[in-house]
Amino acid sequence: GSVLKIEEAQVQDTGRYTCEATNVAGKTEKNYNVNIWVPPNIYGSDERAQLTVIEGNLISLLCESSGIPPPNLVWKKKGLPVLTDSAGRVRTLSG
């Protein structure tokens, strides 16, 4: 047999790999579709952001993330999900 090892997988290693066996009697192959997933990362997550807002003004918190597949983002306050209110005062925008 044969083993193909790729150490420290990177996104660029994603793709189709083929093991091909040939001899005088013929040829056969086995295909492997390799996907590389990347853990979620939130930009600036190592720093705590401090924000002071005057009452009555807009609070706008930006959370930018990356990952493969793209991570789902959930806003929480004191460990509980922040819910959109019916008046539209609190809302979450994706994109």
PDB file of N, CA and C in Angstrom:
ATOM      1  N   GLY A   1       0.817  -1.192   0.000  1.00  0.00           N
ATOM      2  CA  GLY A   1       0.000   0.000   0.000  1.00  0.00           C
ATOM      3  C   GLY A   1       0.854   1.247   0.000  1.00  0.00           C
ATOM      4  N   SER A   2       0.194   2.370  -0.002  1.00  0.00           N
ATOM      5  CA  SER A   2       0.862   3.665   0.006  1.00  0.00           C
ATOM      6  C   SER A   2       0.024   4.637   0.818  1.00  0.00           C
ATOM      7  N   VAL A   3       0.689   5.518   1.551  1.00  0.00           N
ATOM      8  CA  VAL A   3       0.006   6.524   2.359  1.00  0.00           C
ATOM      9  C   VAL A   3       0.547   7.894   1.967  1.00  0.00           C
ATOM     10  N   LEU A   4      -0.363   8.810   1.633  1.00  0.00           N
ATOM     11  CA  LEU A   4       0.022  10.195   1.380  1.00  0.00           C
ATOM     12  C   LEU A   4      -0.260  10.966   2.656  1.00  0.00           C
ATOM     13  N   LYS A   5       0.763  11.574   3.234  1.00  0.00           N
ATOM     14  CA  LYS A   5       0.590  12.372   4.448  1.00  0.00           C
ATOM     15  C   LYS A   5       0.930  13.821   4.137  1.00  0.00           C
ATOM     16  N   ILE A   6       0.051  14.727   4.576  1.00  0.00           N
ATOM     17  CA  ILE A   6       0.299  16.160   4.425  1.00  0.00           C
ATOM     18  C   ILE A   6       0.248  16.754   5.821  1.00  0.00           C
ATOM     19  N   GLU A   7       1.380  17.160   6.333  1.00  0.00           N
ATOM     20  CA  GLU A   7       1.449  17.698   7.692  1.00  0.00           C
ATOM     21  C   GLU A   7       0.938  19.132   7.727  1.00  0.00           C
ATOM     22  N   GLU A   8       0.361  19.503   8.865  1.00  0.00           N
ATOM     23  CA  GLU A   8      -0.128  20.866   9.089  1.00  0.00           C
ATOM     24  C   GLU A   8      -0.987  21.345   7.916  1.00  0.00           C
ATOM     25  N   ALA A   9      -2.112  20.664   7.709  1.00  0.00           N
ATOM     26  CA  ALA A   9      -3.020  20.959   6.598  1.00  0.00           C
ATOM     27  C   ALA A   9      -3.348  22.445   6.519  1.00  0.00           C
ATOM     28  N   GLN A  10      -3.370  22.964   5.316  1.00  0.00           N
ATOM     29  CA  GLN A  10      -3.687  24.362   5.042  1.00  0.00           C
ATOM     30  C   GLN A  10      -4.868  24.408   4.071  1.00  0.00           C
ATOM     31  N   VAL A  11      -5.552  25.558   4.015  1.00  0.00           N
ATOM     32  CA  VAL A  11      -6.700  25.713   3.126  1.00  0.00           C
ATOM     33  C   VAL A  11      -6.317  25.378   1.682  1.00  0.00           C
ATOM     34  N   GLN A  12      -5.128  25.746   1.281  1.00  0.00           N
ATOM     35  CA  GLN A  12      -4.711  25.489  -0.098  1.00  0.00           C
ATOM     36  C   GLN A  12      -4.536  23.997  -0.393  1.00  0.00           C
ATOM     37  N   ASP A  13      -4.575  23.143   0.636  1.00  0.00           N
ATOM     38  CA  ASP A  13      -4.512  21.698   0.423  1.00  0.00           C
ATOM     39  C   ASP A  13      -5.872  21.120   0.031  1.00  0.00           C
ATOM     40  N   THR A  14      -6.933  21.939   0.091  1.00  0.00           N
ATOM     41  CA  THR A  14      -8.263  21.497  -0.324  1.00  0.00           C
ATOM     42  C   THR A  14      -8.221  21.082  -1.786  1.00  0.00           C
ATOM     43  N   GLY A  15      -8.911  19.991  -2.094  1.00  0.00           N
ATOM     44  CA  GLY A  15      -8.970  19.578  -3.496  1.00  0.00           C
ATOM     45  C   GLY A  15      -9.161  18.086  -3.637  1.00  0.00           C
ATOM     46  N   ARG A  16      -9.068  17.639  -4.865  1.00  0.00           N
ATOM     47  CA  ARG A  16      -9.251  16.225  -5.188  1.00  0.00           C
ATOM     48  C   ARG A  16      -7.890  15.559  -5.343  1.00  0.00           C
ATOM     49  N   TYR A  17      -7.702  14.502  -4.602  1.00  0.00           N
ATOM     50  CA  TYR A  17      -6.481  13.709  -4.682  1.00  0.00           C
ATOM     51  C   TYR A  17      -6.845  12.350  -5.268  1.00  0.00           C
ATOM     52  N   THR A  18      -5.957  11.798  -6.074  1.00  0.00           N
ATOM     53  CA  THR A  18      -6.215  10.518  -6.723  1.00  0.00           C
ATOM     54  C   THR A  18      -5.045   9.574  -6.483  1.00  0.00           C
ATOM     55  N   CYS A  19      -5.387   8.365  -6.056  1.00  0.00           N
ATOM     56  CA  CYS A  19      -4.391   7.295  -5.966  1.00  0.00           C
ATOM     57  C   CYS A  19      -4.624   6.399  -7.182  1.00  0.00           C
ATOM     58  N   GLU A  20      -3.596   6.235  -7.959  1.00  0.00           N
ATOM     59  CA  GLU A  20      -3.728   5.480  -9.202  1.00  0.00           C
ATOM     60  C   GLU A  20      -2.847   4.240  -9.142  1.00  0.00           C
ATOM     61  N   ALA A  21      -3.426   3.098  -9.471  1.00  0.00           N
ATOM     62  CA  ALA A  21      -2.677   1.834  -9.506  1.00  0.00           C
ATOM     63  C   ALA A  21      -2.678   1.314 -10.944  1.00  0.00           C
ATOM     64  N   THR A  22      -1.491   1.027 -11.447  1.00  0.00           N
ATOM     65  CA  THR A  22      -1.387   0.508 -12.818  1.00  0.00           C
ATOM     66  C   THR A  22      -0.439  -0.678 -12.856  1.00  0.00           C
ATOM     67  N   ASN A  23      -0.727  -1.586 -13.734  1.00  0.00           N
ATOM     68  CA  ASN A  23       0.201  -2.673 -14.055  1.00  0.00           C
ATOM     69  C   ASN A  23      -0.092  -3.123 -15.487  1.00  0.00           C
ATOM     70  N   VAL A  24       0.542  -4.182 -15.929  1.00  0.00           N
ATOM     71  CA  VAL A  24       0.368  -4.622 -17.316  1.00  0.00           C
ATOM     72  C   VAL A  24      -1.068  -5.045 -17.612  1.00  0.00           C
ATOM     73  N   ALA A  25      -1.834  -5.380 -16.570  1.00  0.00           N
ATOM     74  CA  ALA A  25      -3.214  -5.838 -16.769  1.00  0.00           C
ATOM     75  C   ALA A  25      -4.222  -4.693 -16.804  1.00  0.00           C
ATOM     76  N   GLY A  26      -3.790  -3.492 -16.413  1.00  0.00           N
ATOM     77  CA  GLY A  26      -4.749  -2.397 -16.452  1.00  0.00           C
ATOM     78  C   GLY A  26      -4.468  -1.296 -15.449  1.00  0.00           C
ATOM     79  N   LYS A  27      -5.521  -0.531 -15.189  1.00  0.00           N
ATOM     80  CA  LYS A  27      -5.389   0.637 -14.325  1.00  0.00           C
ATOM     81  C   LYS A  27      -6.671   0.811 -13.515  1.00  0.00           C
ATOM     82  N   THR A  28      -6.524   1.289 -12.280  1.00  0.00           N
ATOM     83  CA  THR A  28      -7.670   1.668 -11.453  1.00  0.00           C
ATOM     84  C   THR A  28      -7.255   2.847 -10.595  1.00  0.00           C
ATOM     85  N   GLU A  29      -8.255   3.525 -10.040  1.00  0.00           N
ATOM     86  CA  GLU A  29      -7.932   4.682  -9.210  1.00  0.00           C
ATOM     87  C   GLU A  29      -8.979   4.870  -8.130  1.00  0.00           C
ATOM     88  N   LYS A  30      -8.578   5.576  -7.089  1.00  0.00           N
ATOM     89  CA  LYS A  30      -9.494   5.968  -6.023  1.00  0.00           C
ATOM     90  C   LYS A  30      -9.313   7.460  -5.810  1.00  0.00           C
ATOM     91  N   ASN A  31     -10.455   8.181  -5.768  1.00  0.00           N
ATOM     92  CA  ASN A  31     -10.424   9.632  -5.584  1.00  0.00           C
ATOM     93  C   ASN A  31     -10.788  10.003  -4.153  1.00  0.00           C
ATOM     94  N   TYR A  32     -10.152  11.038  -3.653  1.00  0.00           N
ATOM     95  CA  TYR A  32     -10.420  11.582  -2.321  1.00  0.00           C
ATOM     96  C   TYR A  32     -10.704  13.074  -2.477  1.00  0.00           C
ATOM     97  N   ASN A  33     -11.869  13.510  -2.032  1.00  0.00           N
ATOM     98  CA  ASN A  33     -12.171  14.941  -1.994  1.00  0.00           C
ATOM     99  C   ASN A  33     -11.856  15.443  -0.596  1.00  0.00           C
ATOM    100  N   VAL A  34     -10.873  16.308  -0.483  1.00  0.00           N
ATOM    101  CA  VAL A  34     -10.403  16.798   0.810  1.00  0.00           C
ATOM    102  C   VAL A  34     -10.869  18.236   1.018  1.00  0.00           C
ATOM    103  N   ASN A  35     -11.564  18.461   2.124  1.00  0.00           N
ATOM    104  CA  ASN A  35     -11.976  19.803   2.537  1.00  0.00           C
ATOM    105  C   ASN A  35     -11.233  20.157   3.814  1.00  0.00           C
ATOM    106  N   ILE A  36     -10.756  21.368   3.907  1.00  0.00           N
ATOM    107  CA  ILE A  36     -10.066  21.837   5.104  1.00  0.00           C
ATOM    108  C   ILE A  36     -10.974  22.827   5.814  1.00  0.00           C
ATOM    109  N   TRP A  37     -11.285  22.548   7.062  1.00  0.00           N
ATOM    110  CA  TRP A  37     -12.093  23.458   7.871  1.00  0.00           C
ATOM    111  C   TRP A  37     -11.171  24.299   8.738  1.00  0.00           C
ATOM    112  N   VAL A  38     -11.563  25.535   8.946  1.00  0.00           N
ATOM    113  CA  VAL A  38     -10.775  26.475   9.746  1.00  0.00           C
ATOM    114  C   VAL A  38     -11.614  26.895  10.943  1.00  0.00           C
ATOM    115  N   PRO A  39     -11.091  26.758  12.178  1.00  0.00           N
ATOM    116  CA  PRO A  39     -11.865  27.152  13.361  1.00  0.00           C
ATOM    117  C   PRO A  39     -12.265  28.622  13.292  1.00  0.00           C
ATOM    118  N   PRO A  40     -13.385  28.967  13.939  1.00  0.00           N
ATOM    119  CA  PRO A  40     -13.820  30.360  13.923  1.00  0.00           C
ATOM    120  C   PRO A  40     -12.801  31.287  14.577  1.00  0.00           C
ATOM    121  N   ASN A  41     -12.719  32.481  14.027  1.00  0.00           N
ATOM    122  CA  ASN A  41     -11.870  33.520  14.592  1.00  0.00           C
ATOM    123  C   ASN A  41     -12.669  34.819  14.580  1.00  0.00           C
ATOM    124  N   ILE A  42     -12.656  35.534  15.688  1.00  0.00           N
ATOM    125  CA  ILE A  42     -13.260  36.863  15.738  1.00  0.00           C
ATOM    126  C   ILE A  42     -12.117  37.859  15.816  1.00  0.00           C
ATOM    127  N   TYR A  43     -12.069  38.768  14.836  1.00  0.00           N
ATOM    128  CA  TYR A  43     -10.986  39.743  14.781  1.00  0.00           C
ATOM    129  C   TYR A  43     -11.000  40.620  16.027  1.00  0.00           C
ATOM    130  N   GLY A  44      -9.853  40.738  16.665  1.00  0.00           N
ATOM    131  CA  GLY A  44      -9.737  41.556  17.867  1.00  0.00           C
ATOM    132  C   GLY A  44     -10.277  40.884  19.111  1.00  0.00           C
ATOM    133  N   SER A  45     -10.490  39.554  19.066  1.00  0.00           N
ATOM    134  CA  SER A  45     -11.087  38.864  20.220  1.00  0.00           C
ATOM    135  C   SER A  45     -10.164  38.831  21.430  1.00  0.00           C
ATOM    136  N   ASP A  46      -8.887  39.126  21.229  1.00  0.00           N
ATOM    137  CA  ASP A  46      -7.950  39.120  22.352  1.00  0.00           C
ATOM    138  C   ASP A  46      -7.994  40.430  23.142  1.00  0.00           C
ATOM    139  N   GLU A  47      -8.780  41.388  22.688  1.00  0.00           N
ATOM    140  CA  GLU A  47      -8.885  42.659  23.404  1.00  0.00           C
ATOM    141  C   GLU A  47     -10.342  42.912  23.775  1.00  0.00           C
ATOM    142  N   ARG A  48     -10.559  43.486  24.935  1.00  0.00           N
ATOM    143  CA  ARG A  48     -11.916  43.832  25.353  1.00  0.00           C
ATOM    144  C   ARG A  48     -12.204  45.253  24.896  1.00  0.00           C
ATOM    145  N   ALA A  49     -13.302  45.414  24.172  1.00  0.00           N
ATOM    146  CA  ALA A  49     -13.672  46.734  23.663  1.00  0.00           C
ATOM    147  C   ALA A  49     -14.491  47.473  24.711  1.00  0.00           C
ATOM    148  N   GLN A  50     -14.140  48.711  24.943  1.00  0.00           N
ATOM    149  CA  GLN A  50     -14.858  49.570  25.892  1.00  0.00           C
ATOM    150  C   GLN A  50     -15.621  50.602  25.076  1.00  0.00           C
ATOM    151  N   LEU A  51     -16.902  50.760  25.365  1.00  0.00           N
ATOM    152  CA  LEU A  51     -17.721  51.694  24.608  1.00  0.00           C
ATOM    153  C   LEU A  51     -18.589  52.497  25.560  1.00  0.00           C
ATOM    154  N   THR A  52     -18.549  53.799  25.433  1.00  0.00           N
ATOM    155  CA  THR A  52     -19.406  54.679  26.228  1.00  0.00           C
ATOM    156  C   THR A  52     -20.328  55.416  25.269  1.00  0.00           C
ATOM    157  N   VAL A  53     -21.635  55.345  25.551  1.00  0.00           N
ATOM    158  CA  VAL A  53     -22.637  55.955  24.678  1.00  0.00           C
ATOM    159  C   VAL A  53     -23.551  56.839  25.517  1.00  0.00           C
ATOM    160  N   ILE A  54     -23.903  57.985  24.991  1.00  0.00           N
ATOM    161  CA  ILE A  54     -24.846  58.878  25.671  1.00  0.00           C
ATOM    162  C   ILE A  54     -26.248  58.305  25.512  1.00  0.00           C
ATOM    163  N   GLU A  55     -27.000  58.291  26.600  1.00  0.00           N
ATOM    164  CA  GLU A  55     -28.358  57.750  26.586  1.00  0.00           C
ATOM    165  C   GLU A  55     -29.166  58.376  25.454  1.00  0.00           C
ATOM    166  N   GLY A  56     -29.878  57.531  24.739  1.00  0.00           N
ATOM    167  CA  GLY A  56     -30.689  57.987  23.614  1.00  0.00           C
ATOM    168  C   GLY A  56     -29.985  57.859  22.272  1.00  0.00           C
ATOM    169  N   ASN A  57     -28.666  57.673  22.292  1.00  0.00           N
ATOM    170  CA  ASN A  57     -27.910  57.516  21.050  1.00  0.00           C
ATOM    171  C   ASN A  57     -27.850  56.049  20.636  1.00  0.00           C
ATOM    172  N   LEU A  58     -27.413  55.824  19.416  1.00  0.00           N
ATOM    173  CA  LEU A  58     -27.311  54.485  18.848  1.00  0.00           C
ATOM    174  C   LEU A  58     -26.081  53.748  19.384  1.00  0.00           C
ATOM    175  N   ILE A  59     -26.263  52.483  19.719  1.00  0.00           N
ATOM    176  CA  ILE A  59     -25.133  51.595  20.021  1.00  0.00           C
ATOM    177  C   ILE A  59     -24.964  50.699  18.797  1.00  0.00           C
ATOM    178  N   SER A  60     -23.766  50.643  18.250  1.00  0.00           N
ATOM    179  CA  SER A  60     -23.491  49.795  17.098  1.00  0.00           C
ATOM    180  C   SER A  60     -22.221  49.004  17.386  1.00  0.00           C
ATOM    181  N   LEU A  61     -22.356  47.700  17.558  1.00  0.00           N
ATOM    182  CA  LEU A  61     -21.222  46.826  17.863  1.00  0.00           C
ATOM    183  C   LEU A  61     -20.927  45.964  16.640  1.00  0.00           C
ATOM    184  N   LEU A  62     -19.714  46.019  16.150  1.00  0.00           N
ATOM    185  CA  LEU A  62     -19.326  45.269  14.964  1.00  0.00           C
ATOM    186  C   LEU A  62     -18.547  44.029  15.378  1.00  0.00           C
ATOM    187  N   CYS A  63     -18.977  42.877  14.907  1.00  0.00           N
ATOM    188  CA  CYS A  63     -18.283  41.614  15.171  1.00  0.00           C
ATOM    189  C   CYS A  63     -17.934  40.998  13.824  1.00  0.00           C
ATOM    190  N   GLU A  64     -16.645  41.007  13.477  1.00  0.00           N
ATOM    191  CA  GLU A  64     -16.189  40.435  12.216  1.00  0.00           C
ATOM    192  C   GLU A  64     -15.497  39.114  12.498  1.00  0.00           C
ATOM    193  N   SER A  65     -15.872  38.093  11.742  1.00  0.00           N
ATOM    194  CA  SER A  65     -15.316  36.768  11.985  1.00  0.00           C
ATOM    195  C   SER A  65     -14.925  36.098  10.680  1.00  0.00           C
ATOM    196  N   SER A  66     -14.184  35.017  10.826  1.00  0.00           N
ATOM    197  CA  SER A  66     -13.818  34.199   9.675  1.00  0.00           C
ATOM    198  C   SER A  66     -13.794  32.748  10.120  1.00  0.00           C
ATOM    199  N   GLY A  67     -13.807  31.863   9.157  1.00  0.00           N
ATOM    200  CA  GLY A  67     -13.750  30.434   9.427  1.00  0.00           C
ATOM    201  C   GLY A  67     -14.287  29.676   8.230  1.00  0.00           C
ATOM    202  N   ILE A  68     -13.926  28.418   8.127  1.00  0.00           N
ATOM    203  CA  ILE A  68     -14.442  27.560   7.062  1.00  0.00           C
ATOM    204  C   ILE A  68     -14.946  26.280   7.714  1.00  0.00           C
ATOM    205  N   PRO A  69     -16.241  25.983   7.618  1.00  0.00           N
ATOM    206  CA  PRO A  69     -17.280  26.826   7.004  1.00  0.00           C
ATOM    207  C   PRO A  69     -17.503  28.100   7.818  1.00  0.00           C
ATOM    208  N   PRO A  70     -18.135  29.129   7.224  1.00  0.00           N
ATOM    209  CA  PRO A  70     -18.347  30.386   7.949  1.00  0.00           C
ATOM    210  C   PRO A  70     -19.106  30.158   9.255  1.00  0.00           C
ATOM    211  N   PRO A  71     -18.631  30.752  10.357  1.00  0.00           N
ATOM    212  CA  PRO A  71     -19.288  30.531  11.649  1.00  0.00           C
ATOM    213  C   PRO A  71     -20.613  31.279  11.764  1.00  0.00           C
ATOM    214  N   ASN A  72     -21.497  30.742  12.585  1.00  0.00           N
ATOM    215  CA  ASN A  72     -22.729  31.440  12.951  1.00  0.00           C
ATOM    216  C   ASN A  72     -22.398  32.365  14.110  1.00  0.00           C
ATOM    217  N   LEU A  73     -22.903  33.582  14.073  1.00  0.00           N
ATOM    218  CA  LEU A  73     -22.651  34.544  15.140  1.00  0.00           C
ATOM    219  C   LEU A  73     -23.914  34.729  15.963  1.00  0.00           C
ATOM    220  N   VAL A  74     -23.762  34.707  17.274  1.00  0.00           N
ATOM    221  CA  VAL A  74     -24.880  34.909  18.196  1.00  0.00           C
ATOM    222  C   VAL A  74     -24.457  35.963  19.203  1.00  0.00           C
ATOM    223  N   TRP A  75     -25.270  37.002  19.363  1.00  0.00           N
ATOM    224  CA  TRP A  75     -25.000  38.029  20.360  1.00  0.00           C
ATOM    225  C   TRP A  75     -25.594  37.588  21.685  1.00  0.00           C
ATOM    226  N   LYS A  76     -24.833  37.769  22.767  1.00  0.00           N
ATOM    227  CA  LYS A  76     -25.304  37.422  24.108  1.00  0.00           C
ATOM    228  C   LYS A  76     -25.021  38.569  25.065  1.00  0.00           C
ATOM    229  N   LYS A  77     -25.857  38.665  26.090  1.00  0.00           N
ATOM    230  CA  LYS A  77     -25.640  39.611  27.183  1.00  0.00           C
ATOM    231  C   LYS A  77     -25.823  38.827  28.465  1.00  0.00           C
ATOM    232  N   LYS A  78     -24.798  38.845  29.312  1.00  0.00           N
ATOM    233  CA  LYS A  78     -24.794  38.073  30.556  1.00  0.00           C
ATOM    234  C   LYS A  78     -25.084  36.595  30.296  1.00  0.00           C
ATOM    235  N   GLY A  79     -24.539  36.070  29.195  1.00  0.00           N
ATOM    236  CA  GLY A  79     -24.659  34.657  28.870  1.00  0.00           C
ATOM    237  C   GLY A  79     -25.949  34.253  28.182  1.00  0.00           C
ATOM    238  N   LEU A  80     -26.891  35.180  28.012  1.00  0.00           N
ATOM    239  CA  LEU A  80     -28.171  34.861  27.378  1.00  0.00           C
ATOM    240  C   LEU A  80     -28.255  35.535  26.009  1.00  0.00           C
ATOM    241  N   PRO A  81     -28.890  34.867  25.038  1.00  0.00           N
ATOM    242  CA  PRO A  81     -29.006  35.461  23.701  1.00  0.00           C
ATOM    243  C   PRO A  81     -29.721  36.807  23.737  1.00  0.00           C
ATOM    244  N   VAL A  82     -29.216  37.764  22.949  1.00  0.00           N
ATOM    245  CA  VAL A  82     -29.869  39.066  22.799  1.00  0.00           C
ATOM    246  C   VAL A  82     -30.965  38.880  21.752  1.00  0.00           C
ATOM    247  N   LEU A  83     -32.202  39.163  22.135  1.00  0.00           N
ATOM    248  CA  LEU A  83     -33.333  38.960  21.242  1.00  0.00           C
ATOM    249  C   LEU A  83     -33.761  40.270  20.599  1.00  0.00           C
ATOM    250  N   THR A  84     -34.183  40.184  19.343  1.00  0.00           N
ATOM    251  CA  THR A  84     -34.725  41.346  18.641  1.00  0.00           C
ATOM    252  C   THR A  84     -36.074  41.685  19.259  1.00  0.00           C
ATOM    253  N   ASP A  85     -36.306  42.960  19.519  1.00  0.00           N
ATOM    254  CA  ASP A  85     -37.607  43.332  20.092  1.00  0.00           C
ATOM    255  C   ASP A  85     -38.586  43.710  18.983  1.00  0.00           C
ATOM    256  N   SER A  86     -39.875  43.651  19.295  1.00  0.00           N
ATOM    257  CA  SER A  86     -40.917  43.868  18.288  1.00  0.00           C
ATOM    258  C   SER A  86     -40.916  45.298  17.743  1.00  0.00           C
ATOM    259  N   ALA A  87     -40.418  46.246  18.509  1.00  0.00           N
ATOM    260  CA  ALA A  87     -40.382  47.642  18.058  1.00  0.00           C
ATOM    261  C   ALA A  87     -39.210  47.901  17.108  1.00  0.00           C
ATOM    262  N   GLY A  88     -38.304  46.926  16.976  1.00  0.00           N
ATOM    263  CA  GLY A  88     -37.147  47.107  16.108  1.00  0.00           C
ATOM    264  C   GLY A  88     -36.047  47.938  16.740  1.00  0.00           C
ATOM    265  N   ARG A  89     -36.151  48.185  18.057  1.00  0.00           N
ATOM    266  CA  ARG A  89     -35.124  48.959  18.753  1.00  0.00           C
ATOM    267  C   ARG A  89     -33.832  48.158  18.840  1.00  0.00           C
ATOM    268  N   VAL A  90     -33.960  46.849  19.069  1.00  0.00           N
ATOM    269  CA  VAL A  90     -32.796  45.963  19.135  1.00  0.00           C
ATOM    270  C   VAL A  90     -32.865  45.032  17.929  1.00  0.00           C
ATOM    271  N   ARG A  91     -31.827  45.060  17.112  1.00  0.00           N
ATOM    272  CA  ARG A  91     -31.831  44.187  15.940  1.00  0.00           C
ATOM    273  C   ARG A  91     -30.407  43.772  15.592  1.00  0.00           C
ATOM    274  N   THR A  92     -30.316  42.663  14.906  1.00  0.00           N
ATOM    275  CA  THR A  92     -29.028  42.135  14.467  1.00  0.00           C
ATOM    276  C   THR A  92     -28.998  42.159  12.946  1.00  0.00           C
ATOM    277  N   LEU A  93     -27.921  42.680  12.388  1.00  0.00           N
ATOM    278  CA  LEU A  93     -27.756  42.734  10.938  1.00  0.00           C
ATOM    279  C   LEU A  93     -26.644  41.779  10.542  1.00  0.00           C
ATOM    280  N   SER A  94     -26.896  40.948   9.545  1.00  0.00           N
ATOM    281  CA  SER A  94     -25.885  40.003   9.074  1.00  0.00           C
ATOM    282  C   SER A  94     -25.253  40.523   7.796  1.00  0.00           C
ATOM    283  N   GLY A  95     -24.020  40.114   7.597  1.00  0.00           N
ATOM    284  CA  GLY A  95     -23.366  40.485   6.347  1.00  0.00           C
ATOM    285  C   GLY A  95     -22.142  41.218   6.635  1.00  0.00           C
TER     286      GLY A  95
END
